[in-house]
XYZ file of C-alpha atoms in Angstrom:
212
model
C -14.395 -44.205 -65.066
C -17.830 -43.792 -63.802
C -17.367 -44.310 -60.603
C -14.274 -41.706 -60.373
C -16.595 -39.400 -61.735
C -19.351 -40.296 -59.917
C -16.729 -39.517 -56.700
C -15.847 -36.385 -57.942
C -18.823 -35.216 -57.941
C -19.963 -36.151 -54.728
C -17.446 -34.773 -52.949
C -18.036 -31.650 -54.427
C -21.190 -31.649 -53.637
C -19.824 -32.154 -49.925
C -17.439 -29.520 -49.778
C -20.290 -27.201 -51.232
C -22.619 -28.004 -48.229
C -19.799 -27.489 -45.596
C -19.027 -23.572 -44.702
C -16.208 -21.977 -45.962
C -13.628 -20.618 -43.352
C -13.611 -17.214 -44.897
C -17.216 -17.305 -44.659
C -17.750 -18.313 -40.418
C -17.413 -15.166 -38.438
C -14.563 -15.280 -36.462
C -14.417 -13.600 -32.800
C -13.632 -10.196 -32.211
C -10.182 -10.216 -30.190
C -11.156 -9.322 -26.254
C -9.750 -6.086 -25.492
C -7.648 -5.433 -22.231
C -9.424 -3.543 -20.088
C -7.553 -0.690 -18.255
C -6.788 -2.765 -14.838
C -5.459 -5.812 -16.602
C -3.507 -3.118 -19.287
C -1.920 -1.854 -16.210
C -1.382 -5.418 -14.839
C 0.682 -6.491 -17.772
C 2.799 -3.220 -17.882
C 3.729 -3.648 -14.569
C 4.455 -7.125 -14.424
C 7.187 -6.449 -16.860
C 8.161 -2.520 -15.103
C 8.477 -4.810 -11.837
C 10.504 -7.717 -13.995
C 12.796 -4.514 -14.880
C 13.042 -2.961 -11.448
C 13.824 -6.291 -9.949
C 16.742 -5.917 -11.926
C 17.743 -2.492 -9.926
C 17.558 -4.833 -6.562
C 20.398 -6.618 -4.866
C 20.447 -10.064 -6.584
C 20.920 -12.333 -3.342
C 18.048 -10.301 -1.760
C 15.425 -11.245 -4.559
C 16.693 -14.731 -4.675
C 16.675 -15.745 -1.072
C 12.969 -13.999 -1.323
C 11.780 -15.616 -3.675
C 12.908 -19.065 -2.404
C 11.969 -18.867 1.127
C 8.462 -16.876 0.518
C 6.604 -20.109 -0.741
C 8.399 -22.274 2.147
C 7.873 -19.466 5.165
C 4.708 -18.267 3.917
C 3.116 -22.781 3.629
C 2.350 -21.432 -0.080
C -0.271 -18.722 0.960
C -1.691 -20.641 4.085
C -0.217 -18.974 6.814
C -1.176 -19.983 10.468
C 0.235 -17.826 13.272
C 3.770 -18.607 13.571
C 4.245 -18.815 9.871
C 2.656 -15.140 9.281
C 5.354 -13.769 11.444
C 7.920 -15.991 9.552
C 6.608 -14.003 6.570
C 6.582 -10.711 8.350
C 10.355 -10.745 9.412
C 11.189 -11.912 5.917
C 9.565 -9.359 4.253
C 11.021 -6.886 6.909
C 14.930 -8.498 6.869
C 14.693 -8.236 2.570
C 13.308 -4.830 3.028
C 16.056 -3.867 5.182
C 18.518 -5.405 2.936
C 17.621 -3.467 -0.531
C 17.592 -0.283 1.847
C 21.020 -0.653 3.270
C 22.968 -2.692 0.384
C 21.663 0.513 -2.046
C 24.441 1.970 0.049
C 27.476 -0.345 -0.738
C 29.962 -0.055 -3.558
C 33.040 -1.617 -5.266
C 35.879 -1.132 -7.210
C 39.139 -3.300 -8.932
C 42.594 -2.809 -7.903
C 45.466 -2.893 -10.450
C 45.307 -6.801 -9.858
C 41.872 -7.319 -10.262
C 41.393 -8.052 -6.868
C 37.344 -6.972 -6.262
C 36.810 -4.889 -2.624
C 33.331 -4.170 -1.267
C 32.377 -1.134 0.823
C 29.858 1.275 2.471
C 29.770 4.574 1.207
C 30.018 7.392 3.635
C 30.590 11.126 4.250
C 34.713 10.328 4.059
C 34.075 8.214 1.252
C 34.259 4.544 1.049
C 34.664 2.202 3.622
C 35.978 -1.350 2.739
C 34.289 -4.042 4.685
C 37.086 -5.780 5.370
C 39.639 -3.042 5.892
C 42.201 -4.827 3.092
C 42.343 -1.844 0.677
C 42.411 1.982 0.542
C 41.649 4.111 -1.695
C 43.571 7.485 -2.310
C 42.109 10.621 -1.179
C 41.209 11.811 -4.576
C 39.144 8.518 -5.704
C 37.690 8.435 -1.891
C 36.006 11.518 -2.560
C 34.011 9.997 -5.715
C 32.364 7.472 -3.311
C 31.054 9.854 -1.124
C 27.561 9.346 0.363
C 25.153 12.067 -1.516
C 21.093 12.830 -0.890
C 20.793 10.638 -4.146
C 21.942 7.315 -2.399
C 19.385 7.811 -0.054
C 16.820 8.339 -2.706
C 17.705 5.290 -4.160
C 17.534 3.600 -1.063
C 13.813 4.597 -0.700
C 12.967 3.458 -3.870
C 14.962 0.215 -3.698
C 12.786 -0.506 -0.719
C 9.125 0.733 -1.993
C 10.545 -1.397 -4.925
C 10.848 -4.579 -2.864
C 7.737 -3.638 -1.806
C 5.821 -4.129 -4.913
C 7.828 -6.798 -5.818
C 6.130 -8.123 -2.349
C 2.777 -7.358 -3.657
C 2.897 -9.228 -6.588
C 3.440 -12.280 -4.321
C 0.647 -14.718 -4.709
C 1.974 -16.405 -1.673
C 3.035 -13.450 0.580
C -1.156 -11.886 -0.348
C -2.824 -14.731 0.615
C -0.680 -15.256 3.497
C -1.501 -11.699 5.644
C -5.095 -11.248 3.174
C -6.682 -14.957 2.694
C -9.817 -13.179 1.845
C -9.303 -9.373 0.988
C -12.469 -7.387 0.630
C -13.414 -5.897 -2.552
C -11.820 -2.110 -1.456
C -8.264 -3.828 -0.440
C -8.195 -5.882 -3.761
C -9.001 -2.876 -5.476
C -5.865 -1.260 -3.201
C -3.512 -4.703 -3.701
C -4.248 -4.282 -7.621
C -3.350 -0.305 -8.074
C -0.428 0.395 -5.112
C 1.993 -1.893 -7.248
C 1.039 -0.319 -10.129
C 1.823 2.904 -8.820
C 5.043 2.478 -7.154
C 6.044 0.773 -10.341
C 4.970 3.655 -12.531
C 6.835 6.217 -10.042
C 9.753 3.933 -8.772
C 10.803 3.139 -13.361
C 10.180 6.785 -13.860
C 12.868 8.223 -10.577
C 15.088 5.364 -11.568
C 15.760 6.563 -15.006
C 15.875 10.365 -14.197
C 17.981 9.742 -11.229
C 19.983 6.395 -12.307
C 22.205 5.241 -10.047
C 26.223 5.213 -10.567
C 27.169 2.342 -7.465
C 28.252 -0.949 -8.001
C 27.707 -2.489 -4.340
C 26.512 -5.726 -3.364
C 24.122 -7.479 -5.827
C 25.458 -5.604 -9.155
C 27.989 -5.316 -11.559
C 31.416 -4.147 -10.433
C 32.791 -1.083 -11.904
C 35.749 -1.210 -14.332
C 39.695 -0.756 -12.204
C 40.318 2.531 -10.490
């Protein structure tokens, strides 16, 4: 029984001699500053927006920028490998913001370019009557999403590790400063157009509206 007690009481005396948790400060939590707060939200605005590009475009980007690009170390020929990548994605978000689709009775699923007449089906299969025609007219909106589709791809672009480092290995401190805030801005202006302006096509890349 003594030597319980005896125990005891040494290892309270222990646990007396060692600080209490409650009692260590603990570290204040670092606080974001306004670059990195604006990193973040864009990051997930440019997440979102990716969503408003043609799926196949952002896919065959995203796979081939690490492989064109030799992971950020470009050499000559592999820089302008980058460059018509960037340019033939670009191209694509800009022209496929133009396409559209629609269901027959059968569920059959036609794709198309919209124009002044209305829309015209790639592969010449289907027609639409006059009256639905006239819904898929181009407008001045389609080409406003077309812009921003493409200043969209653009700062999905930025925000390439890979695709930076490939055209600026070693930026100065002015075009880091520029490669940090363009991105943030086009994201900032791009999310805000999208939802004031949202887009009613279907085309290549995205969901296919219900039957007609």
């Amino acid at each position: 029984m003594e030597i319980k007690i005896k125990a005891e009481e040494s290892r309270e005396l222990y646990e007396q001699k060692l600080p209490l948790l409650q009692d260590i400060p603990l570290p204040d939590p670092v606080e974001q500053n306004l670059i990195q707060k604006a990193i973040s939200q864009t990051f997930r605005s440019t997440a979102y927006l990716a969503n408003l590009l043609p799926t196949g475009t952002v896919l065959v980007f995203q796979l081939l920028s690490p492989i064109f690009s030799n992971q950020g170390d470009c050499d000559q020929v592999s820089q302008r490998m980058t460059a018509a990548l960037v340019a033939l994605c670009g191209v694509s978000c800009f022209l496929l913001s133009f396409t559209d689709s629609f269901k027959d009775k059968n569920g059959n699923v036609y794709y198309g370019f919209a124009t002044i007449n209305g829309l015209w089906v790639i592969d010449g299969s289907a027609t639409l009557p006059p009256q639905l025609a006239a819904q898929y007219r181009l407008k001045f909106i389609d080409f406003l999403h077309a812009f921003m589709s493409l200043q969209v791809f653009a700062a999905v672009a930025l925000f390439d590790e890979n695709i930076v480092h490939c055209f600026y290995p070693t930026p100065s401190v002015q075009a880091r400063e520029i490669l940090t805030a363009l991105p943030v801005g086009i994201g900032i202006i791009c999310s805000t157009l999208f939802v004031v302006f949202p887009t009613r096509r279907h085309g290549i890349g995205f969901p296919v509206t219900s039957h007609y």
